[in-house]
Each structure stands twice: as C-alpha cells, then as structure tokens.
DNA sequence: CCTATTTTTGCAAGCGAGTGCAACAGGCGC
DNA sequence: GCGCCTGTTGCACTCGCTTGCAAAAATAGG
C-alpha cells in the first residue's frame, strides 16, 4: 500500500511553537484558546495543509459523524432523488453519508448494518429491504440510531417515516371516478412491500365502498418493463379498464407507453392513469402523468432533525402526506 | 448525544479468557492464532455482538478503506447509474463509499476533498466539477489517490478516465449522413465541460470534412428542459435541421418531446436524433433513442482495480469506448 | 504593589485497535 | 535428558486526537 503521510497535529504544534493541545483546541469549537495562538495555529495548519483526523476524533468523542445510507437499486429515479436530498441535508448538519449498496445478496442489508457498526456510524438510514430483528436490536443496543423509510414494520426505538399511502390511493380513486371512469384497475409489482400493499388496499377499499370492482394485477419488480407487461395483461381483459392506478411512476410510464404504442389507446381520453412518486419523467411531456409526489426533502428533513435530537426514547413514527400533482393523464382536473 | 456503547476487543478478551492481542489477531487475516483460541474468541465476539472498530483500525493501519465519491446532481440518471456501479464494485473490493454531494456552492468540490482528507479516505473519485489544483496537489501529497471521471484536465499522479467523445461524435455524424440527413445541428448545454466540448468539436469537424455546415446551439444546464428550449431554437431556423446530435440523452428526450408535441415532427422520418449516455429512458418506447452507451461498469472497474494496485506512479489515463446503441431515432441502421 | 480571579496552556491519560519483540510451550531428533 | 525449531501468546508501544486537571499567565480589584 502507498505510504500515507497526512500531516498531524504534532507537526502543526511544532511549527507554531505551541503544544499539541493548543492545536486540538483551535479546532474544537468552544474551547479556550487565545486569539494569538489561534492565529499562529491556523497559519501553521494552512501552510502544512493540516486537517483534523476525523477517524481519531471519532474515536475519542465516541461520535464519528458518519451516517449510513442503506439502499438497493439506487439508480432508480425516486431512490436517487431521496439520496440526493439526504446527502444534502446531512452535510448541512455537518454529518457525512456512507452509501451502502445492497443489490447483491439477500442478507446484504444485515451485512450493511454490520458495516455501519464497524465504522461506528452514528446512525443508519434504511431505504430498502428489511433487516433481521436481531441485527437492528444490536444497532440500537450499541447506541446507533436507526431510521426506516417507507418500511412500515415496527421497530421500537427507531424512527419510522411513512407516507399516507392508503389515503393517497383512495384519493386517486375518487379523482378517477370524478373523471368519469368506471372500469378500475390496479397495477402492482410483486415486491409486496408494506407501502405498496397499503396503496393497493386503499384503492381497492375505495372501490368496494362504491360497489365497483377493481381488477388487480401484479407482476415482477417495480420497473418500466413490468409496466409494459402489466399493460398487456390488463388491456387485453374482456372488460378493458379505463382507469389504472400504477403503484409507482416507473410502472406507469411503461404502462402508458404500451397502451399508446401497442394498443393505440389515447391518454387520457380512452385511458386515465395515475402514478406515484412524481419522478422527473412524470413531468416529461410524453407522459405528463398525474401522480403523487414523494416529499423527499421533507422526508430527509424529518430524518436529519431527528438524528440531531438528544432524546430518542420510545417508538417514533412520522406519517407524511404525498401531495397529488395534477397533470394530463387524467381527464378533468 | 446518546451514549454509545459499542463492545470493544477488551471485553471480548475478558469473556474469552485471553489477551486483547489474541482478539486482534483473530480478526487479522494471516496472523498467528491457535485454532482453540480463535474458536473461543469468535464465540465470545458473537455472543457480545463485537465488530472490529474500523475507525481505530484505520488509525493504526493508516488505511481507512474509505473511498469518497464526489458528485453533483446525483439524481441524474447517468450519474446515479455510475454511482451504483462504483459502490457495488468498491464493496466487492471490500472498500466503502462515502458520498459527498456538491450541489451547493461553487467551491464545494474543494470542500468535499477537504472532507475526504479529514476522514483519511484512501482515495477520492470525482464525478463532477473540477477542484483547484492546490487542493488536488494536497490530496496527492498526502498519499490519497485521485480518480477523475470525464474531467479530462490533466493531473499528474491521478487516474483519468475518459471516453472517446470525439470519435463517438464523428461516428454519429457518419451514421446520420448515411441515413440521408443533410441539415445537421448540434444541441449542447452551456456547461462547457471538456467531454461535452469534445463531442461538439468532433461532430463539427466531421461536418467540415464533408463540406457541411453544422448549426450549433447551446443553452442552460444539461437537462430535459434545456432540450425543449434547444428544440425551439433549432427547429424554428429558416433551414430546419433534419439531424440533431444531442450532447446527452436527457437533452435528447426534451428535444424529441418538443419536436413531436410542439412541432409535430415525426422521428425519425422527418428528424433524426442521436443522444449520449444510454440512460434507461433512452430505451423507453416513447424515445427509442439511438445513443452512445457510457460503459459504467467498465469505468467503475478501471477505477477500482487501479485503486487496488500498489504502484500509482506517473500519469495514468484510460480512454474507453462509448458503444453505439442503434435504436429507432435514426433512419436505417 | 499585592492578592484574588479568570483565562490560557501544557501534561498526561485515555479512545480501540495492530504489531514487533521476547517469553513460553510443545514436538522432534539425537 | 538436552538442544533446537516452530508456533502461540502477552506485554508494551504506537497511531492522532480530546480533555480533565493543575500550573502559569493575564487581568481585575483593592
């Protein structure tokens, strides 16, 4: 390995003609240092290119400033924008994000949390997958904070951030009803995560309340390609749906493309579509998709402010609203 | 701050009835430990939930295992997929990625590198922006390795990974020529990064060689919205282009949407479009865009294997090929 | 000018690990 | 039984930093 030769506080101290502690105090907000020594220290530090070693500081302070982001499929538009919001806000709170990609094996969320523990992360934020209870218990017991985003399952001591999935799905049903639709369908993936299932249940429930049957179809992962397949399955039914709620925007894009290019259906006159997430592509004029916006900045803000709080006792949970963004894929509006 | 109470090697040693060094050696590959003590140590470690403190280990070994990824606009499809590839491959090489978002201010790439130094990152990979020479010099002098992706500018001692932008642009010109196009245009952003400019030059150069003028237009950042504006500017010219090379796919999507929905032009019969990056959306049937694929996995592989190499002397640079992906936005093919 | 108080400063003891060195145990050949 | 070699183990030092404590310096009060 290449010899690393970062400059240390000792060297700065020597050059500035002060003690090592003086250097340390200069870089510790609130410590007692005279204006004169501070000046000499910063001067020497600049000249030498000194930077406090956060690893060593973390060792002493018992606080690394590291927050782990545990994610799979991080190149998905929604995930990517959430990561962007989180990293941005973490940095504003002078913390730093470690990114752990769990695309590989199935137990890798557990592996990721082990990494988080190894690096003594102050907290872990889980955006996908659900770890074993034993490992989350270990995290909490070790004093590491835990944030679960859209994971729903209850974990005492962790912060759980969820959306009003059920209500949003209900609202979309009413919007489609008002648009004059009568044959409702729900396009879901086979991922079956709690938030996706909540949307399905909310939508179907609203249908039942109005005595309208909702045909549900589930296929594959939550991707564009699945949307294409779901369109083929739904649009070839004997009673062709005129309203489809897609469990997310990616699915909706695939479904709309198939509906238009393979089935020659016009949106929204022959088919109304609603999505979820409000990814950037939803606003592109080829889709112009009516959808529910994930409040990514707000989610990030909730997570980061909670991490800064001293008290973490008890079960914390936040339920945020996904706002309906009206565009052209539903009549009326 | 919450009291952190991670279990230390000392506690494991006590429980296993061995010395602290024995614990250390158990978790150090290649160290000399008897089968018996190793068993007792791992047993105690499991029971207590012990994990080696990577911060402390990094301190001793002078090697943190941390690699910083410095990125702006990380929710852009191309960037996101590159991050995914990098994090994945770094993890396979048992390193961990720190993600630094530089969306904020202009000097924040420098800030990011300072952070990298503070956390004693073994390396930094820069995906966007260009830091001051003084700070990169400091990184290199400190023994930190530096990878610049698509930044082009020369930095002695760093690994520079670039694409054959110029050749790719030339190839696209020939492809468009063969498709029967005669009025060429180049849609660029105002970002003016070296790789974007290389594409522009390559395309225009090829045009000149064939005595064909290329109308160049530059606008805004490299986004979908800029593509819309560029379409408006280019398609209202008195000699309307019938072939447009867009400097990236995002721009191309915006341009195609505007061309179709605002100018009612059919692609590819009335207008051929070529993009760059091969983002996921390029394959969506609404775009079906002919484009050049960024070899993200290969880029990541080059970076990661270079980091693992012992020697880093001299100026290292790799020039990779962007492969042409034929789809339906160009006639023929 | 002397004493009491407030800063400022340096010393030294950690934080949690890795590792060279020497002591030690056990196995083998003679 | 003795000497030698191999393999394990523990001691103690080190990495770069923070921080309590006490000494030293600066300031204020009389």
XYZ file of C-alpha atoms (C1' of nucleotides) in Angstrom:
726
model
C 0.000 0.000 0.000
C 1.112 3.523 -0.659
C 2.666 5.306 2.288
C 0.181 7.812 3.594
C 1.709 10.891 5.049
C -1.055 13.101 6.282
C 0.225 15.883 8.468
C -0.601 15.518 12.152
C -1.374 17.924 14.951
C 2.083 17.364 16.378
C 3.742 18.836 13.333
C 1.451 21.837 13.351
C 2.188 22.359 17.026
C 5.924 22.283 16.419
C 5.749 24.740 13.577
C 3.513 27.104 15.520
C 5.625 26.749 18.644
C 2.733 25.629 20.838
C 1.603 22.422 22.465
C -0.376 19.698 20.739
C -3.388 20.520 22.896
C -3.427 24.075 21.645
C -3.838 22.780 18.114
C -6.595 20.484 19.192
C -8.404 23.282 20.950
C -8.098 25.579 17.992
C -10.177 23.147 16.000
C -12.643 22.419 18.772
C -15.478 24.943 18.810
C -15.963 26.418 22.245
C -12.551 25.528 23.607
C -10.438 28.095 25.359
C -7.662 29.460 23.146
C -6.230 32.943 22.982
C -6.646 34.902 19.781
C -2.893 34.958 19.317
C -2.280 31.217 19.485
C -5.309 30.508 17.362
C -3.853 32.720 14.684
C -0.448 31.070 14.827
C -2.004 27.614 14.749
C -4.321 28.216 11.811
C -1.432 29.803 9.975
C 0.795 26.789 10.501
C -2.090 24.453 9.687
C -2.765 26.187 6.381
C 0.885 26.177 5.456
C 1.185 22.463 6.150
C -2.228 21.517 4.786
C -3.391 20.098 8.079
C -6.858 18.678 8.563
C -8.154 17.172 11.777
C -8.244 13.395 11.540
C -11.919 12.590 11.878
C -11.172 8.934 12.474
C -9.143 9.700 15.566
C -11.568 12.377 16.670
C -14.423 9.945 16.316
C -12.506 7.511 18.448
C -12.208 9.984 21.298
C -15.548 11.692 21.014
C -17.319 8.427 20.517
C -19.133 10.034 17.633
C -17.997 9.593 14.097
C -20.304 11.960 12.253
C -20.978 9.138 9.823
C -24.485 8.197 8.771
C -25.005 5.085 6.662
C -27.473 5.087 3.820
C -28.544 1.570 3.002
C -30.088 1.293 -0.425
C -30.736 -1.079 -3.254
C -31.402 -0.089 -6.849
C -30.095 3.338 -6.130
C -30.229 4.356 -9.775
C -33.979 4.341 -9.703
C -35.247 7.929 -10.065
C -37.090 8.083 -6.772
C -34.286 6.497 -4.787
C -31.708 8.712 -6.411
C -33.604 11.874 -5.547
C -34.070 10.724 -1.982
C -30.365 10.049 -1.699
C -29.664 13.468 -3.081
C -31.922 15.107 -0.526
C -30.484 13.079 2.321
C -26.847 13.663 1.487
C -27.505 17.358 1.045
C -29.264 17.779 4.344
C -26.850 15.559 6.222
C -23.981 17.687 5.025
C -25.786 20.838 6.145
C -25.977 19.246 9.569
C -22.228 18.579 9.276
C -22.591 14.846 9.022
C -21.359 12.667 6.229
C -23.098 9.900 4.331
C -21.723 6.466 3.752
C -23.512 4.750 0.930
C -24.056 1.030 1.080
C -25.422 -0.673 -1.979
C -27.389 -3.797 -1.136
C -28.096 -5.003 -4.652
C -26.136 -8.183 -4.207
C -27.383 -10.945 -1.992
C -30.420 -11.211 0.190
C -28.773 -10.973 3.571
C -26.888 -7.925 2.464
C -28.998 -5.494 4.444
C -27.729 -7.276 7.508
C -24.210 -7.110 6.108
C -24.661 -3.420 5.507
C -25.685 -2.825 9.084
C -22.648 -4.758 10.236
C -20.524 -2.401 8.172
C -22.314 0.514 9.763
C -21.418 -0.844 13.165
C -17.833 -1.442 12.131
C -17.461 2.157 11.080
C -19.199 3.259 14.252
C -21.782 5.161 12.271
C -23.879 7.433 14.447
C -26.935 6.291 12.565
C -28.200 4.183 9.692
C -30.973 5.107 7.335
C -32.600 2.204 5.578
C -34.259 2.963 2.262
C -34.809 -0.556 1.047
C -35.044 -4.055 2.326
C -35.758 -5.024 5.860
C -33.052 -6.278 8.184
C -33.305 -9.032 10.708
C -34.630 -8.016 14.076
C -31.509 -9.402 15.775
C -29.235 -7.071 13.893
C -31.380 -3.982 14.360
C -31.521 -4.792 18.038
C -27.755 -4.879 18.094
C -27.616 -1.488 16.403
C -29.989 0.046 18.880
C -28.266 -1.605 21.804
C -24.958 -0.201 20.598
C -26.460 3.261 20.650
C -26.707 3.582 16.907
C -29.808 5.344 15.701
C -31.992 3.826 13.071
C -34.284 5.400 10.522
C -36.611 3.308 8.388
C -38.088 4.996 5.351
C -41.239 3.518 3.880
C -40.590 0.234 5.585
C -43.569 0.368 7.905
C -42.725 -2.591 10.075
C -42.455 -1.577 13.694
C -39.083 -1.306 15.376
C -39.095 0.041 18.886
C -36.520 2.806 19.252
C -36.171 3.544 15.547
C -37.643 6.429 13.619
C -40.136 5.256 11.064
C -41.089 7.583 8.249
C -44.033 6.565 6.142
C -46.460 8.137 3.751
C -50.189 8.211 3.811
C -50.237 5.557 1.140
C -53.708 4.325 1.830
C -55.300 7.781 1.790
C -53.412 8.767 -1.331
C -54.647 5.681 -3.131
C -58.202 6.448 -2.005
C -57.929 9.996 -3.266
C -56.737 8.793 -6.615
C -59.758 6.514 -6.844
C -62.105 9.427 -6.269
C -60.244 11.540 -8.801
C -60.613 8.812 -11.396
C -64.266 8.374 -10.501
C -64.890 12.073 -10.965
C -63.160 11.856 -14.326
C -65.936 9.510 -15.380
C -64.010 6.262 -15.258
C -65.896 3.092 -14.417
C -63.551 0.174 -15.018
C -60.802 0.372 -12.463
C -57.557 -1.499 -12.368
C -54.596 -1.540 -10.071
C -51.138 -2.272 -11.474
C -48.755 -3.540 -8.853
C -45.392 -5.245 -8.745
C -44.681 -8.466 -6.923
C -42.397 -6.696 -4.486
C -45.204 -6.632 -1.913
C -43.587 -4.137 0.391
C -45.866 -2.692 3.049
C -46.211 0.691 1.378
C -47.064 -0.819 -1.987
C -49.620 -3.098 -0.399
C -51.140 -0.196 1.502
C -51.711 1.608 -1.792
C -53.354 -1.445 -3.258
C -55.590 -1.936 -0.272
C -56.582 1.720 -0.128
C -57.527 1.732 -3.775
C -59.497 -1.494 -3.668
C -61.211 -0.473 -0.479
C -62.419 2.756 -2.072
C -63.660 0.699 -4.989
C -65.637 -1.613 -2.763
C -67.210 1.322 -0.981
C -68.644 2.398 -4.321
C -69.618 -1.079 -5.315
C -67.043 -1.105 -8.080
C -64.732 -3.986 -8.625
C -61.064 -3.286 -9.100
C -59.053 -5.726 -11.159
C -55.662 -6.160 -9.608
C -52.645 -7.395 -11.468
C -49.185 -7.931 -10.043
C -46.020 -8.598 -11.938
C -42.265 -8.564 -11.478
C -40.188 -5.840 -9.885
C -41.329 -2.247 -9.765
C -39.882 -1.193 -13.124
C -40.765 0.244 -16.518
C -40.643 -3.208 -18.087
C -43.114 -4.553 -15.589
C -45.406 -1.723 -16.561
C -45.311 -2.907 -20.155
C -46.230 -6.440 -19.136
C -48.968 -5.220 -16.841
C -50.460 -3.199 -19.682
C -50.550 -6.302 -21.837
C -52.320 -8.233 -19.114
C -54.783 -5.558 -18.135
C -55.637 -4.131 -21.529
C -56.462 -7.489 -23.055
C -59.132 -8.300 -20.483
C -62.623 -8.671 -21.808
C -63.721 -5.615 -19.856
C -60.899 -3.247 -20.678
C -60.104 -0.839 -17.831
C -60.478 2.871 -18.476
C -58.605 3.837 -15.303
C -55.411 2.375 -13.952
C -53.600 3.291 -10.786
C -49.968 2.304 -11.030
C -48.156 1.643 -7.838
C -45.321 3.883 -8.951
C -44.339 6.167 -11.812
C -41.858 3.833 -13.433
C -44.585 1.260 -13.825
C -46.922 3.966 -15.068
C -44.500 5.081 -17.762
C -44.131 1.557 -19.056
C -47.854 1.017 -18.953
C -48.629 4.260 -20.777
C -46.068 3.558 -23.459
C -47.520 0.126 -24.063
C -51.060 1.454 -24.014
C -50.241 4.032 -26.665
C -47.816 2.249 -28.894
C -49.105 -1.325 -28.697
C -52.819 -0.775 -28.080
C -53.205 2.617 -29.738
C -55.102 3.985 -26.813
C -55.218 7.712 -26.192
C -54.447 9.002 -22.708
C -56.473 10.396 -21.045
C -59.482 10.189 -23.378
C -59.591 6.403 -23.541
C -57.497 5.556 -20.537
C -56.702 7.508 -17.394
C -53.516 6.760 -15.499
C -52.298 7.763 -12.064
C -48.831 7.076 -10.741
C -46.896 7.514 -7.530
C -43.579 9.198 -6.630
C -43.549 12.130 -9.041
C -40.220 11.234 -10.545
C -38.789 13.683 -13.014
C -40.011 11.694 -16.007
C -43.598 12.081 -14.855
C -43.403 15.711 -15.878
C -41.955 14.992 -19.307
C -44.462 15.851 -21.969
C -44.612 12.304 -23.323
C -46.097 11.205 -20.043
C -47.476 14.281 -18.363
C -48.510 11.977 -15.595
C -50.874 12.762 -12.767
C -49.194 11.390 -9.699
C -48.476 11.705 -6.005
C -45.295 13.493 -5.032
C -42.994 11.872 -2.524
C -41.993 14.710 -0.210
C -38.324 13.802 -0.445
C -36.949 16.976 1.089
C -39.392 16.695 3.935
C -38.538 13.057 4.499
C -34.868 13.948 4.593
C -35.549 16.841 6.942
C -37.505 14.666 9.353
C -34.725 12.113 9.401
C -31.906 14.589 9.867
C -33.561 16.678 12.568
C -34.444 13.540 14.468
C -30.814 12.480 14.332
C -29.806 15.779 15.865
C -32.192 15.426 18.744
C -30.874 14.255 22.055
C -33.832 12.180 23.073
C -34.670 9.150 21.038
C -36.738 7.302 23.560
C -39.806 5.326 22.661
C -41.307 4.495 19.340
C -41.105 7.375 16.906
C -43.065 7.478 13.754
C -43.955 10.132 11.220
C -46.632 9.890 8.620
C -46.244 12.388 5.803
C -48.640 13.346 3.060
C -47.997 12.578 -0.560
C -49.370 15.522 -2.484
C -51.415 14.980 -5.612
C -49.825 16.540 -8.683
C -52.410 17.106 -11.383
C -51.239 16.648 -14.903
C -52.752 15.459 -18.119
C -53.080 11.714 -17.706
C -56.470 12.027 -16.056
C -59.429 13.815 -17.606
C -60.758 16.921 -15.903
C -58.636 18.156 -13.026
C -25.506 12.952 22.482
C -26.604 9.455 23.168
C -24.088 7.324 24.976
C -22.571 4.908 22.538
C -21.633 1.594 23.976
C -20.131 -0.483 21.253
C -18.384 -3.523 22.612
C -14.587 -3.394 22.458
C -11.892 -6.006 21.971
C -11.048 -5.790 25.662
C -14.460 -7.072 26.670
C -14.254 -9.917 24.193
C -10.810 -10.818 25.508
C -12.062 -10.898 29.083
C -15.014 -13.075 28.226
C -12.880 -15.473 26.210
C -10.159 -15.533 28.855
C -7.391 -14.473 26.507
C -5.336 -11.371 25.930
C -6.522 -8.457 23.894
C -3.909 -9.171 21.246
C -5.410 -12.592 20.696
C -8.691 -10.936 19.780
C -6.941 -8.561 17.457
C -5.124 -11.403 15.782
C -8.262 -13.423 15.358
C -9.668 -10.689 13.168
C -6.434 -10.078 11.290
C -6.077 -12.400 8.320
C -2.749 -14.164 8.334
C -1.955 -13.617 11.987
C -0.807 -16.474 14.157
C -3.568 -17.806 16.405
C -4.249 -21.347 17.516
C -7.453 -22.996 16.422
C -8.593 -23.220 20.004
C -8.252 -19.555 20.919
C -9.724 -18.479 17.618
C -12.793 -20.543 18.417
C -13.139 -19.100 21.895
C -12.683 -15.571 20.615
C -15.192 -15.781 17.802
C -17.641 -17.374 20.171
C -17.293 -14.561 22.678
C -17.417 -11.980 19.897
C -20.665 -13.377 18.536
C -22.222 -13.525 21.947
C -21.333 -9.924 22.656
C -22.026 -8.623 19.161
C -18.484 -7.435 18.665
C -17.326 -5.815 15.459
C -13.827 -4.523 14.856
C -13.752 -0.748 15.053
C -12.770 0.290 11.562
C -12.001 3.809 12.722
C -9.372 2.596 15.146
C -8.081 0.032 12.717
C -7.774 2.728 10.082
C -5.812 4.809 12.532
C -3.265 2.064 13.084
C -3.088 0.672 9.605
C -3.039 4.118 8.108
C -5.663 2.917 5.688
C -9.308 3.569 6.264
C -10.917 1.584 3.478
C -12.961 4.666 2.680
C -13.308 5.987 -0.836
C -15.022 9.309 -1.389
C -17.408 9.802 -4.282
C -17.717 13.463 -5.115
C -20.779 14.201 -7.188
C -23.254 16.875 -8.056
C -26.740 16.312 -9.415
C -26.551 12.744 -8.339
C -30.181 12.093 -9.177
C -29.440 12.419 -12.839
C -29.855 9.008 -14.493
C -26.316 8.680 -15.773
C -24.749 9.831 -12.537
C -26.978 7.566 -10.487
C -26.064 4.510 -12.521
C -22.382 5.341 -12.267
C -22.704 5.670 -8.516
C -24.455 2.362 -8.398
C -21.698 0.665 -10.349
C -18.981 2.277 -8.269
C -20.484 1.477 -4.884
C -21.115 -2.080 -5.975
C -17.599 -2.691 -7.184
C -15.989 -0.864 -4.278
C -17.851 -3.103 -1.890
C -16.702 -6.176 -3.780
C -13.167 -4.926 -3.241
C -14.046 -4.520 0.440
C -13.913 -0.782 0.425
C -16.692 1.544 1.383
C -18.036 4.608 -0.370
C -18.564 7.977 1.204
C -20.891 10.091 -0.845
C -20.342 13.823 -0.991
C -22.969 15.918 -2.662
C -21.552 19.110 -4.153
C -24.771 20.691 -5.325
C -24.429 23.670 -3.048
C -21.794 26.248 -3.672
C -19.117 26.532 -6.298
C -16.117 25.862 -4.125
C -17.772 22.818 -2.682
C -15.675 20.363 -4.647
C -12.728 21.726 -2.718
C -14.732 21.417 0.480
C -15.541 17.860 -0.423
C -11.914 16.990 -0.896
C -11.127 18.541 2.450
C -13.725 16.238 3.972
C -12.101 13.337 2.189
C -8.803 14.280 3.751
C -10.380 14.689 7.161
C -11.767 11.183 7.020
C -8.431 9.935 5.713
C -10.084 8.444 2.679
C -7.772 6.154 0.759
C -8.995 7.716 -2.442
C -11.427 10.184 -3.938
C -13.344 9.727 -7.137
C -14.540 12.916 -8.743
C -17.567 12.626 -10.980
C -18.398 16.272 -11.401
C -16.790 19.631 -11.065
C -13.108 20.321 -11.112
C -11.232 21.120 -7.941
C -8.469 23.622 -7.507
C -5.038 22.383 -8.378
C -3.787 23.332 -4.907
C -6.224 21.012 -3.204
C -5.649 18.080 -5.533
C -1.940 18.544 -5.001
C -2.540 18.335 -1.274
C -4.509 15.116 -1.753
C -1.780 13.542 -3.806
C 0.938 14.772 -1.481
C -0.933 13.238 1.431
C -0.884 9.935 -0.357
C -4.542 9.953 -1.222
C -5.328 8.586 -4.641
C -7.427 10.516 -7.063
C -9.658 9.398 -9.890
C -11.170 11.870 -12.310
C -14.020 10.617 -14.432
C -14.788 12.503 -17.628
C -12.945 15.560 -16.390
C -10.173 15.406 -18.944
C -7.924 18.074 -17.468
C -4.506 16.678 -16.705
C -3.481 15.961 -13.150
C -0.141 14.276 -12.703
C -0.495 11.309 -10.380
C -4.228 10.912 -10.725
C -6.113 8.351 -12.753
C -8.073 9.974 -15.523
C -10.853 8.024 -17.151
C -12.315 9.488 -20.286
C -14.347 8.382 -23.225
C -13.610 8.626 -26.867
C -16.013 11.540 -27.108
C -14.600 12.984 -30.264
C -14.643 9.691 -32.182
C -18.126 8.886 -30.961
C -19.411 12.219 -32.182
C -17.743 11.659 -35.536
C -19.312 8.240 -35.844
C -22.707 9.674 -35.126
C -22.207 12.204 -37.886
C -21.468 9.468 -40.371
C -24.447 7.465 -39.218
C -26.706 10.454 -39.742
C -25.158 11.128 -43.120
C -25.792 7.556 -44.180
C -29.381 7.978 -43.043
C -29.722 10.625 -45.691
C -29.673 13.681 -43.461
C -28.241 16.889 -44.849
C -29.018 19.656 -42.342
C -27.027 18.969 -39.247
C -27.347 20.536 -35.873
C -25.622 20.073 -32.557
C -27.549 20.648 -29.344
C -25.299 21.430 -26.420
C -25.650 22.827 -22.933
C -23.717 25.785 -21.616
C -21.888 23.567 -19.137
C -18.875 23.502 -21.466
C -17.120 20.652 -19.736
C -14.215 19.157 -21.666
C -16.085 15.991 -22.634
C -19.105 17.895 -23.890
C -16.913 20.212 -25.888
C -15.009 17.277 -27.353
C -18.275 15.877 -28.645
C -19.175 19.188 -30.207
C -15.784 19.556 -31.846
C -15.775 16.012 -33.147
C -19.199 16.449 -34.713
C -18.461 19.818 -36.284
C -15.121 18.620 -37.524
C -16.721 15.686 -39.299
C -19.182 18.134 -40.820
C -16.443 20.383 -42.136
C -14.665 17.430 -43.683
C -17.772 16.824 -45.739
C -18.290 20.478 -46.515
C -21.468 20.531 -44.461
C -22.161 23.240 -42.007
C -23.358 22.269 -38.552
C -25.532 24.720 -36.690
C -24.594 24.694 -33.067
C -26.841 25.835 -30.284
C -26.009 25.940 -26.587
C -28.378 26.532 -23.750
C -28.608 26.122 -19.981
C -27.644 23.091 -17.954
C -27.617 19.607 -19.415
C -31.251 18.779 -18.662
C -34.553 17.768 -20.244
C -35.823 21.338 -20.056
C -32.812 22.635 -21.911
C -33.597 20.118 -24.626
C -37.041 21.642 -25.004
C -35.585 25.117 -25.388
C -32.943 23.906 -27.806
C -35.635 22.326 -29.943
C -37.464 25.614 -30.094
C -34.334 27.409 -31.174
C -33.149 24.879 -33.694
C -36.452 23.890 -35.267
C -37.513 27.459 -35.984
C -34.458 28.224 -38.054
C -35.119 29.035 -41.699
C -33.232 25.913 -42.724
C -34.737 23.413 -40.359
C -32.287 20.654 -39.323
C -33.182 17.069 -40.173
C -30.475 15.625 -37.899
C -29.609 16.658 -34.396
C -26.903 15.277 -32.181
C -27.717 15.961 -28.566
C -24.848 16.141 -26.184
C -26.639 13.794 -23.811
C -29.785 11.730 -23.562
C -31.624 13.998 -21.170
C -31.316 16.814 -23.644
C -32.347 14.458 -26.427
C -35.519 13.412 -24.615
C -36.554 17.017 -24.114
C -35.738 17.849 -27.692
C -37.658 14.884 -29.084
C -40.687 15.626 -26.973
C -40.734 19.224 -28.140
C -40.160 18.213 -31.744
C -43.114 15.843 -31.647
C -45.585 17.625 -29.461
C -44.854 21.249 -30.328
C -43.637 20.971 -33.917
C -45.479 17.822 -34.928
C -42.402 16.332 -36.441
C -42.070 12.588 -36.827
C -38.921 10.880 -35.614
C -37.029 9.512 -37.460
C -38.778 10.217 -40.801
C -38.592 13.992 -40.551
C -35.949 14.349 -37.896
C -33.167 12.024 -36.756
C -31.832 12.301 -33.249
C -28.766 10.845 -31.560
C -28.022 11.113 -27.870
C -25.264 10.174 -25.495
C -25.098 8.138 -22.236
C -27.710 5.466 -22.910
C -29.718 6.220 -19.817
C -32.599 3.928 -19.062
C -35.144 6.287 -20.571
C -33.400 6.106 -23.940
C -34.746 2.578 -24.290
C -38.293 3.518 -23.356
C -40.543 3.150 -26.350
C -41.538 6.808 -26.364
C -37.956 7.707 -27.176
C -36.343 4.620 -28.570
C -33.238 6.704 -28.872
C -30.120 5.838 -30.804
C -27.298 6.743 -28.492
C -23.841 6.000 -27.186
C -23.608 3.867 -24.089
C -21.414 5.009 -21.243
C -19.578 1.869 -20.152
C -20.384 2.487 -16.490
C -19.379 -0.920 -15.221
C -16.125 -0.735 -17.103
C -15.438 2.758 -15.801
C -16.058 1.550 -12.282
C -13.877 -1.493 -12.851
C -10.983 0.598 -14.136
C -11.224 2.887 -11.149
C -11.461 0.152 -8.557
C -8.703 -2.045 -9.936
C -6.402 0.962 -10.172
C -7.079 1.718 -6.535
C -6.032 -1.792 -5.627
C -2.759 -1.546 -7.451
C 0.353 -0.830 -5.471
C 2.050 1.383 -7.971
C 0.452 4.650 -8.875
C 3.438 6.410 -10.297
C 3.232 8.719 -13.267
C 0.315 9.982 -15.195
C -2.350 7.371 -15.697
C -5.097 7.738 -18.151
C -7.631 5.436 -19.699
C -9.682 6.172 -22.745
C -12.726 3.949 -23.083
C -15.060 3.476 -25.977
C -18.663 4.536 -25.909
C -20.542 1.944 -27.858
C -23.198 2.963 -30.324
C -26.628 1.598 -29.471
C -28.833 1.522 -32.518
C -32.475 2.235 -31.914
C -35.265 3.868 -33.813
C -34.485 7.580 -33.699
C -32.270 7.373 -36.780
C -33.431 6.024 -40.124
C -31.791 2.895 -41.481
C -29.396 1.189 -39.089
C 2.140 46.704 44.629
C -0.139 42.607 46.228
C -3.751 39.334 46.120
C -7.926 37.191 44.005
C -9.961 35.805 39.931
C -10.221 34.456 35.244
C -8.029 32.789 31.024
C -4.791 30.223 28.758
C -1.637 26.468 28.460
C 0.781 22.062 28.895
C 0.895 17.449 30.803
C -0.682 13.060 30.677
C -4.249 9.722 30.446
C -7.242 7.824 27.653
C -10.083 6.094 22.994
C -9.726 0.968 20.326
C -7.070 -1.180 17.699
C -2.349 -3.524 15.322
C 2.238 -5.437 15.787
C 7.456 -6.145 16.936
C 9.605 -8.485 20.348
C 10.599 -11.665 23.740
C 8.934 -15.335 26.611
C 6.921 -19.552 26.548
C 5.120 -24.219 25.301
C 5.367 -28.208 22.802
C 7.426 -31.503 19.375
C 11.298 -33.671 17.406
C 15.883 -35.778 16.759
C 19.853 -37.268 18.954
C 17.609 -35.522 29.059
C 19.211 -31.789 26.162
C 19.142 -28.539 22.460
C 16.688 -26.669 18.657
C 12.853 -25.294 15.948
C 8.130 -23.973 15.227
C 4.020 -21.973 16.679
C 1.353 -19.096 20.287
C 0.814 -15.688 23.466
C 1.204 -11.407 26.143
C 3.495 -7.058 27.010
C 4.030 -2.651 25.733
C 4.369 0.812 22.380
C 2.096 3.336 18.686
C -1.486 5.707 15.693
C -3.748 11.045 16.132
C -6.711 13.043 18.690
C -9.639 15.030 23.042
C -9.962 16.567 27.662
C -9.595 16.796 32.952
C -6.512 18.771 35.829
C -3.237 21.706 37.674
C 0.231 25.123 36.793
C 1.194 29.506 34.620
C -0.062 33.809 32.780
C -3.019 37.611 32.290
C -6.421 40.591 34.212
C -9.018 42.890 37.824
C -9.734 44.767 42.350
C -8.201 46.973 46.400
